[in-house]
Coordinates of C-alpha atoms and ligand atoms in Angstrom, one line a residue:
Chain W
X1 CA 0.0 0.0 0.0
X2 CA 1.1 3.3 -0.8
X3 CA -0.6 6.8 0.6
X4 CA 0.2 10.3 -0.1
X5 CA -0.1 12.4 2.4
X6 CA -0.9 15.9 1.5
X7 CA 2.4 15.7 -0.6
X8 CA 3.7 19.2 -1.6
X9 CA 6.6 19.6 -4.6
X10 CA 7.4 23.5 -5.0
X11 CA 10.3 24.5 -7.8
X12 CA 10.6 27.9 -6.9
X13 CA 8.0 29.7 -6.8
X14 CA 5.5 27.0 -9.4
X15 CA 3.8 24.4 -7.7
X16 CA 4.0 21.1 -9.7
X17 CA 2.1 19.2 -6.8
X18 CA -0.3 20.4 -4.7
X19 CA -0.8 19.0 -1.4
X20 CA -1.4 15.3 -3.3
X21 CA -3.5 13.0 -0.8
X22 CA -3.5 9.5 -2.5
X23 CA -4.2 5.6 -1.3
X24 CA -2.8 2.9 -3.6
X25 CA -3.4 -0.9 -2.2
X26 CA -1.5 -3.3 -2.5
X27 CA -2.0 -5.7 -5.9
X28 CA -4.3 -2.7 -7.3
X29 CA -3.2 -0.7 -10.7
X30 CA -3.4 2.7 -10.4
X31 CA -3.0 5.3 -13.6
X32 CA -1.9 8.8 -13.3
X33 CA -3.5 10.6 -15.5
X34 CA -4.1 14.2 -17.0
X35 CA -2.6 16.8 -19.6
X36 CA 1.4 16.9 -20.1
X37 CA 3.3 19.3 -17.3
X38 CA 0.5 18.3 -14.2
X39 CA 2.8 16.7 -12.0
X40 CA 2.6 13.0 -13.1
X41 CA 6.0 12.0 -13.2
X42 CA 6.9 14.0 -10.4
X43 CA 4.1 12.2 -8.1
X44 CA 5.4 9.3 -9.6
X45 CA 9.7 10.0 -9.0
X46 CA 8.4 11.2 -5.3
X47 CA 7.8 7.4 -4.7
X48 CA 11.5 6.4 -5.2
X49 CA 12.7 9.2 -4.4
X50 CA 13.6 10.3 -7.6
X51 CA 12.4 13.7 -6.3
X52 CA 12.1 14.7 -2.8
X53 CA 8.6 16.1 -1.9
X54 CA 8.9 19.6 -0.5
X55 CA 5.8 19.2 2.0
X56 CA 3.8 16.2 3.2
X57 CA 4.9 12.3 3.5
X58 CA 5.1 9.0 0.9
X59 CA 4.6 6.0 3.1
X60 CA 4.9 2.5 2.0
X61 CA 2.9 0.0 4.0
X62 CA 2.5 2.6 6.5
X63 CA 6.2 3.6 6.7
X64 CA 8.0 6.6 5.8
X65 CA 9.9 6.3 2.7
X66 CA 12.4 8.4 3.9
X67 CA 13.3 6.5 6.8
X68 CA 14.3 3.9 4.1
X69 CA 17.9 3.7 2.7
X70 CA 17.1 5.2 -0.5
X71 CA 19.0 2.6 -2.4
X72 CA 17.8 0.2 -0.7
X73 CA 14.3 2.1 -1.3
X74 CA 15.0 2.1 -5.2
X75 CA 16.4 -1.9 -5.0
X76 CA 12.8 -3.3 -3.7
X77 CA 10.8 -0.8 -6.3
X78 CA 10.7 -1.9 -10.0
X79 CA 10.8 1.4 -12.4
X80 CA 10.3 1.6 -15.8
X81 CA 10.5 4.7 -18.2
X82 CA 9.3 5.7 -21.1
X83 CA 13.1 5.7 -23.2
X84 CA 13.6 2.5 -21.2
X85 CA 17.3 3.5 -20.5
X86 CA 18.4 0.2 -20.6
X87 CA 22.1 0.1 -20.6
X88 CA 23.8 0.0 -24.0
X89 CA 26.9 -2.1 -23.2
X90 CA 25.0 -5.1 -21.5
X91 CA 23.2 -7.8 -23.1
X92 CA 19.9 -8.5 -22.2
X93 CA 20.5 -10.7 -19.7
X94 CA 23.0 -8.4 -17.8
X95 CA 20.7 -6.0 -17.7
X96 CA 17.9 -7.8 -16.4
X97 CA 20.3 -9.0 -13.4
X98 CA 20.9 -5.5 -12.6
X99 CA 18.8 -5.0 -9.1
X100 CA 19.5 -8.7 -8.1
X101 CA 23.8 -7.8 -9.1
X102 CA 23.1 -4.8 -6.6
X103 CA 21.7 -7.5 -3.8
X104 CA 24.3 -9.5 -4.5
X105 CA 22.7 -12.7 -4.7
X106 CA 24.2 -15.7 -5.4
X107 CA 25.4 -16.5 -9.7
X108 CA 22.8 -19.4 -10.0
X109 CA 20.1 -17.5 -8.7
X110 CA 20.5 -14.6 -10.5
X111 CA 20.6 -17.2 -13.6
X112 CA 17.7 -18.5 -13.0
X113 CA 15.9 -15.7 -12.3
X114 CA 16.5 -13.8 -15.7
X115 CA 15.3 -17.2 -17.5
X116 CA 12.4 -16.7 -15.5
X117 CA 12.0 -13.2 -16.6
X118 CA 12.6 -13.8 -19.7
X119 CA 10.2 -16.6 -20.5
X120 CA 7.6 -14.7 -18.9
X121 CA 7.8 -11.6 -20.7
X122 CA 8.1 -13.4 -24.5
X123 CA 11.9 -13.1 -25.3
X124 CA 13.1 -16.9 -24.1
X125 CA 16.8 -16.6 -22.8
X126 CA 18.2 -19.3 -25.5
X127 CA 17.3 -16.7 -28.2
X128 CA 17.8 -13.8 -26.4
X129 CA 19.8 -13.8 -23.0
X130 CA 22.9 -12.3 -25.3
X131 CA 21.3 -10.1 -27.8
X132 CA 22.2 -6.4 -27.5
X133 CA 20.0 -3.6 -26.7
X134 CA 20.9 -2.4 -30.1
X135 CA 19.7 -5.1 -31.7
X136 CA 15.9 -5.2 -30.3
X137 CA 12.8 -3.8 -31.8
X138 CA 11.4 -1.0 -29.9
X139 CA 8.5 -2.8 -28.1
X140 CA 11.4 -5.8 -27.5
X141 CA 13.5 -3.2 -25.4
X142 CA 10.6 -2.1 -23.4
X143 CA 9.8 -5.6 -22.7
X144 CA 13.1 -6.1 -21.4
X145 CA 13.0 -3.1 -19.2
X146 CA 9.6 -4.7 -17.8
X147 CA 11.6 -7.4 -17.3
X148 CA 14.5 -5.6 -15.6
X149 CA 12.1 -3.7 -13.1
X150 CA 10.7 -7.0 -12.1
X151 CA 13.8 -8.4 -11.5
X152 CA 14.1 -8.8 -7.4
X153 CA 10.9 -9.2 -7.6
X154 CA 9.8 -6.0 -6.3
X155 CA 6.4 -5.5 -5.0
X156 CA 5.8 -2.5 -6.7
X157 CA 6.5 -1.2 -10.3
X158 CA 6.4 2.2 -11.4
X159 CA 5.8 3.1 -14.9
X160 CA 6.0 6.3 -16.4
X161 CA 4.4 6.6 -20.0
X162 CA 5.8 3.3 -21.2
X163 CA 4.3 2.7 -24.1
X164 CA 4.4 6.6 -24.9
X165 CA 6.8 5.5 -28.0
X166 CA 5.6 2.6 -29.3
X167 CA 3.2 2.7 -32.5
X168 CA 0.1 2.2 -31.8
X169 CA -0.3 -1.6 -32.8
X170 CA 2.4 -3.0 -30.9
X171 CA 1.4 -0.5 -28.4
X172 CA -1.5 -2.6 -28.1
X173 CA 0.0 -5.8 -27.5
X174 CA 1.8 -4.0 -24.5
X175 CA -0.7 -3.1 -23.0
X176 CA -2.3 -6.7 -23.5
X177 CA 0.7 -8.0 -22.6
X178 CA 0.9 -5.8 -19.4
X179 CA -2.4 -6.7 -18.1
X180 CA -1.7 -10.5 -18.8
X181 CA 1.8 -9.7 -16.8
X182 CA -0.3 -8.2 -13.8
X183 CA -2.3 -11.4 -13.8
X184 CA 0.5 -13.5 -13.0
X185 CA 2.5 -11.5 -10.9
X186 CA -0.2 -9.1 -9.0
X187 CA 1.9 -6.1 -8.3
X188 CA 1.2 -2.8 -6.7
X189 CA 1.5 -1.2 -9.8
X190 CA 1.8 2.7 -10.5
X191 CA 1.3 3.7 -14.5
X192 CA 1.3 7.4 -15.6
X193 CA -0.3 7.7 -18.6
X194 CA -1.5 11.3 -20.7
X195 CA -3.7 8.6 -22.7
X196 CA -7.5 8.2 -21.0
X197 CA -7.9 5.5 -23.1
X198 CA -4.8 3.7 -22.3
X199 CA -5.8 5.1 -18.1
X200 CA -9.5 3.4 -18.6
X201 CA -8.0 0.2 -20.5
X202 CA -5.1 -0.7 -17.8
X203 CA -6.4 0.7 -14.6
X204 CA -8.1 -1.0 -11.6
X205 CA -8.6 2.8 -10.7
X206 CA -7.5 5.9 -12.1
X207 CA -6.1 9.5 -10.5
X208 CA -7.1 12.0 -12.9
X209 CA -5.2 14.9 -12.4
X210 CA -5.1 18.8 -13.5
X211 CA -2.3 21.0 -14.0
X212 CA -0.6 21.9 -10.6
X213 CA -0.9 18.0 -9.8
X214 CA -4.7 18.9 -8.8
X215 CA -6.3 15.4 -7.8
X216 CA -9.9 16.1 -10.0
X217 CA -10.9 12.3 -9.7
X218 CA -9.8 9.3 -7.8
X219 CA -12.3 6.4 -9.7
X220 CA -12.7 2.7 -11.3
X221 CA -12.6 3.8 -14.8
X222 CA -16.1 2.9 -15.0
X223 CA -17.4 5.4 -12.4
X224 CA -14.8 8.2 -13.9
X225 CA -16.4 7.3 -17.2
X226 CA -20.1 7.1 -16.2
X227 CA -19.8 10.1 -13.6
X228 CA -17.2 12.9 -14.2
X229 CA -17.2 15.1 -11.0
X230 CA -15.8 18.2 -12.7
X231 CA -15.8 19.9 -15.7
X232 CA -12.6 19.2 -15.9
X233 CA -12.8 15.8 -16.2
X234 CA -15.5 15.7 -18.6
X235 CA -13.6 18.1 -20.9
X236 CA -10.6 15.3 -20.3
X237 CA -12.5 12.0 -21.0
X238 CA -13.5 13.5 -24.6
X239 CA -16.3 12.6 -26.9
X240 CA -18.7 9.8 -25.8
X241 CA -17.4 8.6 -22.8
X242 CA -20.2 5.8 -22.6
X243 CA -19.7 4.0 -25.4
X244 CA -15.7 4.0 -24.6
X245 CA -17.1 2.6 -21.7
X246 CA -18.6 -0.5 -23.3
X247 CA -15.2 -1.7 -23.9
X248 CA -15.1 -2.1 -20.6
X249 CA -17.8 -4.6 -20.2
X250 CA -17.2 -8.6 -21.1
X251 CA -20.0 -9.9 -22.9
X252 CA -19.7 -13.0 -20.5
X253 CA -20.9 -10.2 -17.8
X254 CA -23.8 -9.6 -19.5
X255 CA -28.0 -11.1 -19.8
X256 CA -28.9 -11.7 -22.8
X257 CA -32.3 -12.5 -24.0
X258 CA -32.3 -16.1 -24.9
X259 CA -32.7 -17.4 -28.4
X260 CA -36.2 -18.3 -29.4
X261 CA -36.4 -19.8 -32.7
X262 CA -33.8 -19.1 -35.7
X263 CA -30.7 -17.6 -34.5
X264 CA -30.1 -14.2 -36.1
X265 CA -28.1 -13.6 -39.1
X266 CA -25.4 -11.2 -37.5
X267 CA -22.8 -12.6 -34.2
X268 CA -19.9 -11.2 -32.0
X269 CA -17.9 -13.8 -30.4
X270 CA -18.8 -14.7 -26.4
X271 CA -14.6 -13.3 -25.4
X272 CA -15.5 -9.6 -26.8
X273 CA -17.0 -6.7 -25.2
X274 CA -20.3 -4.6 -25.5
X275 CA -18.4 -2.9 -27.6
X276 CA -17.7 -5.0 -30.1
X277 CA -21.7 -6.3 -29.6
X278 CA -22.7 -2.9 -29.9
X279 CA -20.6 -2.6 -33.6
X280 CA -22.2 -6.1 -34.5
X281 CA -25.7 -4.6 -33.6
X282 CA -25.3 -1.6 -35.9
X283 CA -24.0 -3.7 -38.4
X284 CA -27.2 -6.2 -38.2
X285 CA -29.8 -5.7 -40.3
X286 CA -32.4 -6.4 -37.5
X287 CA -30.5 -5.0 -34.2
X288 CA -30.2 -8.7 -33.3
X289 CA -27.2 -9.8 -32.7
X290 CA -26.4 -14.3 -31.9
X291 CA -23.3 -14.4 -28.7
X292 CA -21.4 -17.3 -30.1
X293 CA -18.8 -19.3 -28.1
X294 CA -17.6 -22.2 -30.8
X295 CA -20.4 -22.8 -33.2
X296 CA -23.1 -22.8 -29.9
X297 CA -25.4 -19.7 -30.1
X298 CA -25.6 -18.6 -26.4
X299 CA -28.1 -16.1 -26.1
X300 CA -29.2 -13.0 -27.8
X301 CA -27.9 -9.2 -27.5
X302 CA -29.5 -5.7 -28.6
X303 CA -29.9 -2.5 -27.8
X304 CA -31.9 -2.6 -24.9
X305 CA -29.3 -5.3 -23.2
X306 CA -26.7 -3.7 -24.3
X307 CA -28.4 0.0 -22.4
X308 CA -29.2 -2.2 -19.4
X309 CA -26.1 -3.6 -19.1
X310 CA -24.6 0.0 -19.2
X311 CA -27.2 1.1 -17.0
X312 CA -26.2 -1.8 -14.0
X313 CA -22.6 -1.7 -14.3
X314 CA -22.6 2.0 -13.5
Chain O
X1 CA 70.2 5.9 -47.1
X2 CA 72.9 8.0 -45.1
X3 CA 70.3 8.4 -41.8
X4 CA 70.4 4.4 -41.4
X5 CA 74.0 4.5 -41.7
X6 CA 74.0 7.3 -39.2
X7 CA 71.7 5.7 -36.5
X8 CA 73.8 2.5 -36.9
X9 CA 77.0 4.5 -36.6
X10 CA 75.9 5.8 -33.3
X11 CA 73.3 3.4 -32.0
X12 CA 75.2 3.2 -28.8
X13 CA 73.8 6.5 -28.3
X14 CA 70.5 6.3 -29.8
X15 CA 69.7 3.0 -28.1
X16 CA 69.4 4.6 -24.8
X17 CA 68.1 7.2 -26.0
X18 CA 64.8 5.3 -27.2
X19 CA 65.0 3.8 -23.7
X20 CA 64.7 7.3 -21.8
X21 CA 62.3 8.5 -24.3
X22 CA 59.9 5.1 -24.1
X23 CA 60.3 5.7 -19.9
X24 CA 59.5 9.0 -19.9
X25 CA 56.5 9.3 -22.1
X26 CA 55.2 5.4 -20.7
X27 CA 55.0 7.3 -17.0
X28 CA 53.5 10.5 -18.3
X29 CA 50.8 9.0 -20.2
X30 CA 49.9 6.9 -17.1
X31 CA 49.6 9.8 -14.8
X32 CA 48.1 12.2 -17.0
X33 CA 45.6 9.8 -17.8
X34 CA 44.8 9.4 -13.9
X35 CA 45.0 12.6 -13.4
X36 CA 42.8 13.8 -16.6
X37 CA 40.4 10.9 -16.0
X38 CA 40.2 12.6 -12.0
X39 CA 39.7 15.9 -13.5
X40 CA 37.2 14.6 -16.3
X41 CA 34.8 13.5 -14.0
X42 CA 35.0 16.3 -11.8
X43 CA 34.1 18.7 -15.0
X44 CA 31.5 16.8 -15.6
X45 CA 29.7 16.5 -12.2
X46 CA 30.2 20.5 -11.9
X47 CA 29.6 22.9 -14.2
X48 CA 31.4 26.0 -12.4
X49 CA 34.8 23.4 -11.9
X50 CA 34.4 22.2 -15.4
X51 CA 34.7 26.0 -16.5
X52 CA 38.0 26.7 -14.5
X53 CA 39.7 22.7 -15.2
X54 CA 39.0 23.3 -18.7
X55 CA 40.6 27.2 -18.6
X56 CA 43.4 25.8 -16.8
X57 CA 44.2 23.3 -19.2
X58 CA 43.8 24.9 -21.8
X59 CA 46.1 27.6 -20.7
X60 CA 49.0 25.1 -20.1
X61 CA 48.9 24.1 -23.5
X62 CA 49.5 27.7 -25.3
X63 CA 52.7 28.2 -23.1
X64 CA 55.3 27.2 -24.8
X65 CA 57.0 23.9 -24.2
X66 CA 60.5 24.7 -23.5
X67 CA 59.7 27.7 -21.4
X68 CA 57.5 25.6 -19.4
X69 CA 60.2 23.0 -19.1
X70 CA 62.5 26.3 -18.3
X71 CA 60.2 27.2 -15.9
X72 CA 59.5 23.8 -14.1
X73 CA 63.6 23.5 -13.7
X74 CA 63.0 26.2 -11.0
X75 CA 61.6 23.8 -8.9
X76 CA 62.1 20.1 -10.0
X77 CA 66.0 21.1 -10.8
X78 CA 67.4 19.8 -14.4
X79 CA 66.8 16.7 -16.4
X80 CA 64.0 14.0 -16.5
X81 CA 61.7 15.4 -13.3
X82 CA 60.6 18.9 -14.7
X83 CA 60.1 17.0 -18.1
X84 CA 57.9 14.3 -16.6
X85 CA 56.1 17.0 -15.2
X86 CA 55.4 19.4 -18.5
X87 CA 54.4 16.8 -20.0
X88 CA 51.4 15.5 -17.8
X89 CA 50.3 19.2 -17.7
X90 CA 50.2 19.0 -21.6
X91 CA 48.4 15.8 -21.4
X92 CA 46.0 16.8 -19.1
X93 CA 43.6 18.7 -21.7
X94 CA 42.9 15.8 -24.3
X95 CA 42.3 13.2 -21.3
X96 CA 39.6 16.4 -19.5
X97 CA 38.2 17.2 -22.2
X98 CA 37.1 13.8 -23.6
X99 CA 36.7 12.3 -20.0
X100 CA 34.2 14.8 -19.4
X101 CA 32.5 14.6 -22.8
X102 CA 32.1 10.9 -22.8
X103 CA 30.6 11.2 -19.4
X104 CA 28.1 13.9 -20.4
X105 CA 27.5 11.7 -23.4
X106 CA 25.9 9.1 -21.7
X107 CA 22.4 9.3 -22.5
X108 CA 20.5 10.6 -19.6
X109 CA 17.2 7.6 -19.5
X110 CA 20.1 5.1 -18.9
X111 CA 21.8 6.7 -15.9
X112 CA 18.4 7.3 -14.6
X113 CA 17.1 4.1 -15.0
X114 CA 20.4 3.2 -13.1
X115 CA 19.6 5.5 -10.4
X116 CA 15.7 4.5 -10.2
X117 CA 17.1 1.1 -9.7
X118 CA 18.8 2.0 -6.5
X119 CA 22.4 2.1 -7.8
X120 CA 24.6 4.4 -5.9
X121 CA 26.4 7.6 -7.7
X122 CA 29.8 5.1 -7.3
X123 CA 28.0 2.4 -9.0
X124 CA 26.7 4.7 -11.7
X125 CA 29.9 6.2 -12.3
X126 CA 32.1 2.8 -12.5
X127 CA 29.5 0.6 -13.8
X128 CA 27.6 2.9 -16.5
X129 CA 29.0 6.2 -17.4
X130 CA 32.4 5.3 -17.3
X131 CA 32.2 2.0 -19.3
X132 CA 30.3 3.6 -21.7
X133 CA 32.2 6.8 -21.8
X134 CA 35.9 4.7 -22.8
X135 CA 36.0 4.5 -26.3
X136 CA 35.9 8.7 -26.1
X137 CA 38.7 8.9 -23.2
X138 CA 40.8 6.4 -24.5
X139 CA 40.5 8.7 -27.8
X140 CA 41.9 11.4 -25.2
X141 CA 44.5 9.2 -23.9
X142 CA 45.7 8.7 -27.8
X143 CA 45.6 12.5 -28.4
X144 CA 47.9 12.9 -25.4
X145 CA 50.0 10.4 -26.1
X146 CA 50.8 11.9 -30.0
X147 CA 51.8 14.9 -28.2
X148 CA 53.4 13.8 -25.5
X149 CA 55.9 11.8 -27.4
X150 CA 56.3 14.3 -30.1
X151 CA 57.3 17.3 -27.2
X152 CA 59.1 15.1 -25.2
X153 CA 62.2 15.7 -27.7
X154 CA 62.3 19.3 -26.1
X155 CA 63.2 18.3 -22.8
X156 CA 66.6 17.9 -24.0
X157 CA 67.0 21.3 -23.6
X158 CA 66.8 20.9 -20.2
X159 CA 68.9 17.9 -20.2
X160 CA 66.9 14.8 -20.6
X161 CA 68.7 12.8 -22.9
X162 CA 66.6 10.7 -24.8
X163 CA 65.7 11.5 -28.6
X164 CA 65.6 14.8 -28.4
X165 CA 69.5 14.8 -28.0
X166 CA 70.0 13.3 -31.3
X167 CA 68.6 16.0 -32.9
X168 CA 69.3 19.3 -31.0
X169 CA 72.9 18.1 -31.1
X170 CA 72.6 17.7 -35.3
X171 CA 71.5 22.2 -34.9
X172 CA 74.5 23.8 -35.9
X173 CA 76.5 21.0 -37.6
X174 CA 77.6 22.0 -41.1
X175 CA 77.8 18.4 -41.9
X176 CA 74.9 15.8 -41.9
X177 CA 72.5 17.8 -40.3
X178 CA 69.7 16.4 -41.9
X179 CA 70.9 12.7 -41.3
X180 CA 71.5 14.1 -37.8
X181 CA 67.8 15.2 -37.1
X182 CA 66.3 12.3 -39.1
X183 CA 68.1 9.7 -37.2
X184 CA 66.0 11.7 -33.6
X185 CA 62.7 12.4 -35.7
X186 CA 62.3 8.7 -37.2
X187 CA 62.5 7.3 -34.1
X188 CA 60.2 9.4 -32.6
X189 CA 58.0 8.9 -35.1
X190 CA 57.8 4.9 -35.1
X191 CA 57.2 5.1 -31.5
X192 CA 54.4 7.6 -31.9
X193 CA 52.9 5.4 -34.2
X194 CA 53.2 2.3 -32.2
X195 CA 51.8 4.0 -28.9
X196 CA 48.9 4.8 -31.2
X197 CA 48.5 1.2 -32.4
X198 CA 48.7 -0.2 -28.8
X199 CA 45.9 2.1 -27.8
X200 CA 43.9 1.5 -30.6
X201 CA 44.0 -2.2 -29.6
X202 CA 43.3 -1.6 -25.7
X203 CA 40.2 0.6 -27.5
X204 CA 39.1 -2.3 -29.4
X205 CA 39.8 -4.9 -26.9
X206 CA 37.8 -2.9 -24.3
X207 CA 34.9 -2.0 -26.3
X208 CA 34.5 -5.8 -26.8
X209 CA 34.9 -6.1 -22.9
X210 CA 32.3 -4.3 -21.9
X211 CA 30.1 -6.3 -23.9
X212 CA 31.2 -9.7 -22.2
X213 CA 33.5 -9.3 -19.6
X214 CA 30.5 -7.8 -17.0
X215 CA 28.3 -11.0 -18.2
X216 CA 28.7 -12.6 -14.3
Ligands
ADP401 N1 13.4 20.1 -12.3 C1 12.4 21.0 -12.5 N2 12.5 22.3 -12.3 C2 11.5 23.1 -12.4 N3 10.2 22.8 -12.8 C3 10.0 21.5 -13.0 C4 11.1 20.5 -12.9 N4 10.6 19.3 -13.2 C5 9.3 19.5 -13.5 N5 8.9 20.8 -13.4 C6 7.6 21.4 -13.7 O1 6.7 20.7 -12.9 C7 5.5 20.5 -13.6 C8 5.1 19.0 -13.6 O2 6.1 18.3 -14.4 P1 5.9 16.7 -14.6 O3 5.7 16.0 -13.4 O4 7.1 16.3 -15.4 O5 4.6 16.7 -15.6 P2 4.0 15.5 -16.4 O6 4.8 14.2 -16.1 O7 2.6 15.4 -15.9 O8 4.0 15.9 -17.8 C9 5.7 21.0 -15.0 O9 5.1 22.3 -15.0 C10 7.2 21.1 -15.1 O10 7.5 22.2 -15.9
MG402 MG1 5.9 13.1 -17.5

């Protein structure tokens, strides 16, 4: 767990974080998120003490983080950034054994370990372990520095805009990637993101904030999504906020209205989300849409599931 | 060719000669590349230091090289000391300069990925900037090292007898002058060139190093 406490960062005379009162628990994802320049990677380099907060406390687990050695702080913290900053003359492997190098645990241990890391984020050691940063594709290298933050097995990870420079498609598979990582691992887990898609797609709960690291919204990304408290936020999440929403929603979580008689002409697969039925249903010539799992029709969706469904999840 | 039969004529000379010279500029590089490497990296962690190292060194290298020898005598009497001397101040401003550079070149997500992973400003230093910072000072080292053996023919004017002998004695000979100076100059030059080659090598084999050698 990991609370701000009315944490204050001042340069000069600008305020880049004002009086920041957050709870992150443990095993949760938590986005920062808000316009560039509102304070999120200084919130963010105030947990390792990257940054010093001028006012107010960071605890972890209820205790101060600056009663902490800070490398010793940094060693049990997994960090990732956006140019991933892994280090040029190491392979792979060396740089994954970086924290557990600094711990000095034992050679076979640290072996192990990166295989483990390795295998678990795609890139298996035999093909890998000796490749060059150099020599990886973008969305490889920021893999590996995933797999570098994770590797004492830190229980939390910071991440600040990692997927900021990857195109879009493989941008995609990170983030799918990511949320299949969290699965397995269940970190505490602290992303900033200027994206609200990417906030609403990878959060468990989202910190919207405003410039002057303002706190507008502290929500699941359905309640920010269904009810924006400010203007501010609304102005943030965009155009049509409830239907970005539906991508939320599993299709598995849903009623439907059973089939009765022929099944209809149009489907969506029983894995997607409302918002893929809701694409199938304007596609349809009817507004029926058949939920298939395999070649079994399971039920029915339209538009009035799809609006109830929207209407109980909020 | 006259300047072969002239170095073989005197090689009882020339041969210690090479000797003194080989010592003299094998200590100097060594220090001044402590020294410069000390300096570098104090440059580049300050930016008020670096402005006064870098004047400093600089300055050393516009006063000419026998008046600084001259000069040093003052204090470190005649011969090879004030020599030894000069010379590491002349090294000193390749070895900053790129010390510092290749420091400051180090991209700035890697070092602070390497502090956000809880490495000390030791570790960062010896384990990332400065590994990745050697193929640019070792270019320092090489540029010092040109020099150095080049100049170190003027300490003879101080008394150092190593190559520089071999030609200051050929000045005012109205015979073989040019055999004279040739027989100091060659020699000078092959070690030159050999320092270089050695250097480039240790570049080469280091680069390759630091790809491997930190594997464990
Ligand atoms: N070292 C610094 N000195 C002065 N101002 C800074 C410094 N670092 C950040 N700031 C200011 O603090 C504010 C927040 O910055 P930052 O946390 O990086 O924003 P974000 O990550 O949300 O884009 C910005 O207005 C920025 O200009
Ligand atoms: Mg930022």
């Amino acid at each position: 767990m990991i609370t701000f406490d009315r944490v204050v960062k001042r340069y000069g005379n600008s305020v880049a974080v004002d009086h920041l009162s957050l709870q992150i628990k443990s095993g949760e994802t938590v986005i920062l998120v808000g316009p560039s320049g509102c304070g999120k990677t200084t919130s963010l380099k105030m947990i390792n003490r990257l940054i010093e907060p001028t006012e107010g406390t960071i605890s972890i687990d209820d205790r101060d983080t600056r009663t902490y050695d800070v490398n010793d702080l940094r060693r049990s913290i997994g960090y990732v950034i956006q140019q991933v900053g892994l280090f040029p003359h190491q392979t792979v492997a060396e740089n994954v054994a970086t924290v557990p190098r600094l711990l000095k645990w034992p050679k076979q241990r640290i072996q192990a370990r990166v295989e483990e890391l390795l295998d678990l984020i795609g890139l298996p050691a035999a093909q890998h372990a000796k490749r060059l940063p150099s020599e990886l594709s973008g969305g490889e290298r920021q893999r590996v520095g995933v797999a570098r933050a994770l590797g004492a097995d830190p229980n939390i990870l910071l991440m600040d805009e990692p997927f900021g420079a990857i195109d879009p498609i493989a941008r995609e598979r990170l983030q799918n990637e990511l949320l299949r990582l969290q699965r397995v691992v269940r970190k505490t887990i602290v992303f900033v993101t200027h994206d609200i898609d990417e906030a609403v797609k990878l959060g468990d709960r989202v910190a919207l904030l405003s410039k002057g690291g303002v706190l507008e919204q502290f929500a699941t990304p359905e309640e920010l999504l269904a009810h924006p408290q400010s203007k501010f936020v609304t102005e943030f999440l965009g155009e049509g906020p409830l239907v970005r929403r539906l991508a939320l929603i599993p299709i598995s979580e849903v009623a439907l209205t059973p089939v009765n008689g022929a099944a209809p002409a149009e489907s969506v697969d029983a894995g997607g989300t409302l918002r893929d039925a809701l694409d199938a249903v304007l596609r349809s010539s009817d507004g029926r849409v058949g939920v298939v799992k395999g070649d079994q029709t399971l039920g029915i969706v339209d538009a009035d599931v799809i609006r109830s469904a929207s209407m109980r999840s909020r | 060719m006259s300047v072969f039969q002239y170095i073989a004529d005197n090689w009882g000379v020339i041969e210690p000669q090479i000797v003194t010279h080989l010592e003299i500029v094998g200590e100097c590089i060594a220090i001044t590349s402590l020294i410069g490497l000390g300096l570098g990296i104090a440059a580049a962690r300050s930016e008020p230091l670096s402005t006064v190292i870098m004047a400093v060194t600089s300055t050393i290298l516009t006063v000419p090289s026998f008046a600084l020898f001259g000069l040093l005598s003052i204090w470190f009497g005649l011969a090879n000391p004030p020599v030894i001397v000069g010379l590491v101040l002349y090294g000193l401003l390749p070895v900053t300069r790129n010390t510092r550079a290749g420091i400051k070149a180090v991209d700035l997500a890697v070092v602070e990925s390497a502090r956000g992973m809880g490495m000390s400003p030791l570790q960062v230093l010896l384990q990332v900037e400065l590994p990745l910072a050697v193929p640019v000072i070792l270019g320092g080292i090489r540029q010092a090292t040109v020099m150095i053996v080049a100049i170190a023919t003027v300490g003879a004017t101080v008394g150092v007898d190593d190559l520089g002998q071999t030609i200051l004695s050929a000045i005012g000979r109205t015979t073989g002058t040019i055999d004279a100076v040739l027989a100091g100059i060659i020699p000078v030059a092959l070690i030159g060139i050999l320092a270089d080659l050695i250097l480039a090598g240790i570049q080469r084999a280091l680069s390759r190093g630091r790809v491997s050698v930190a594997a464990t």
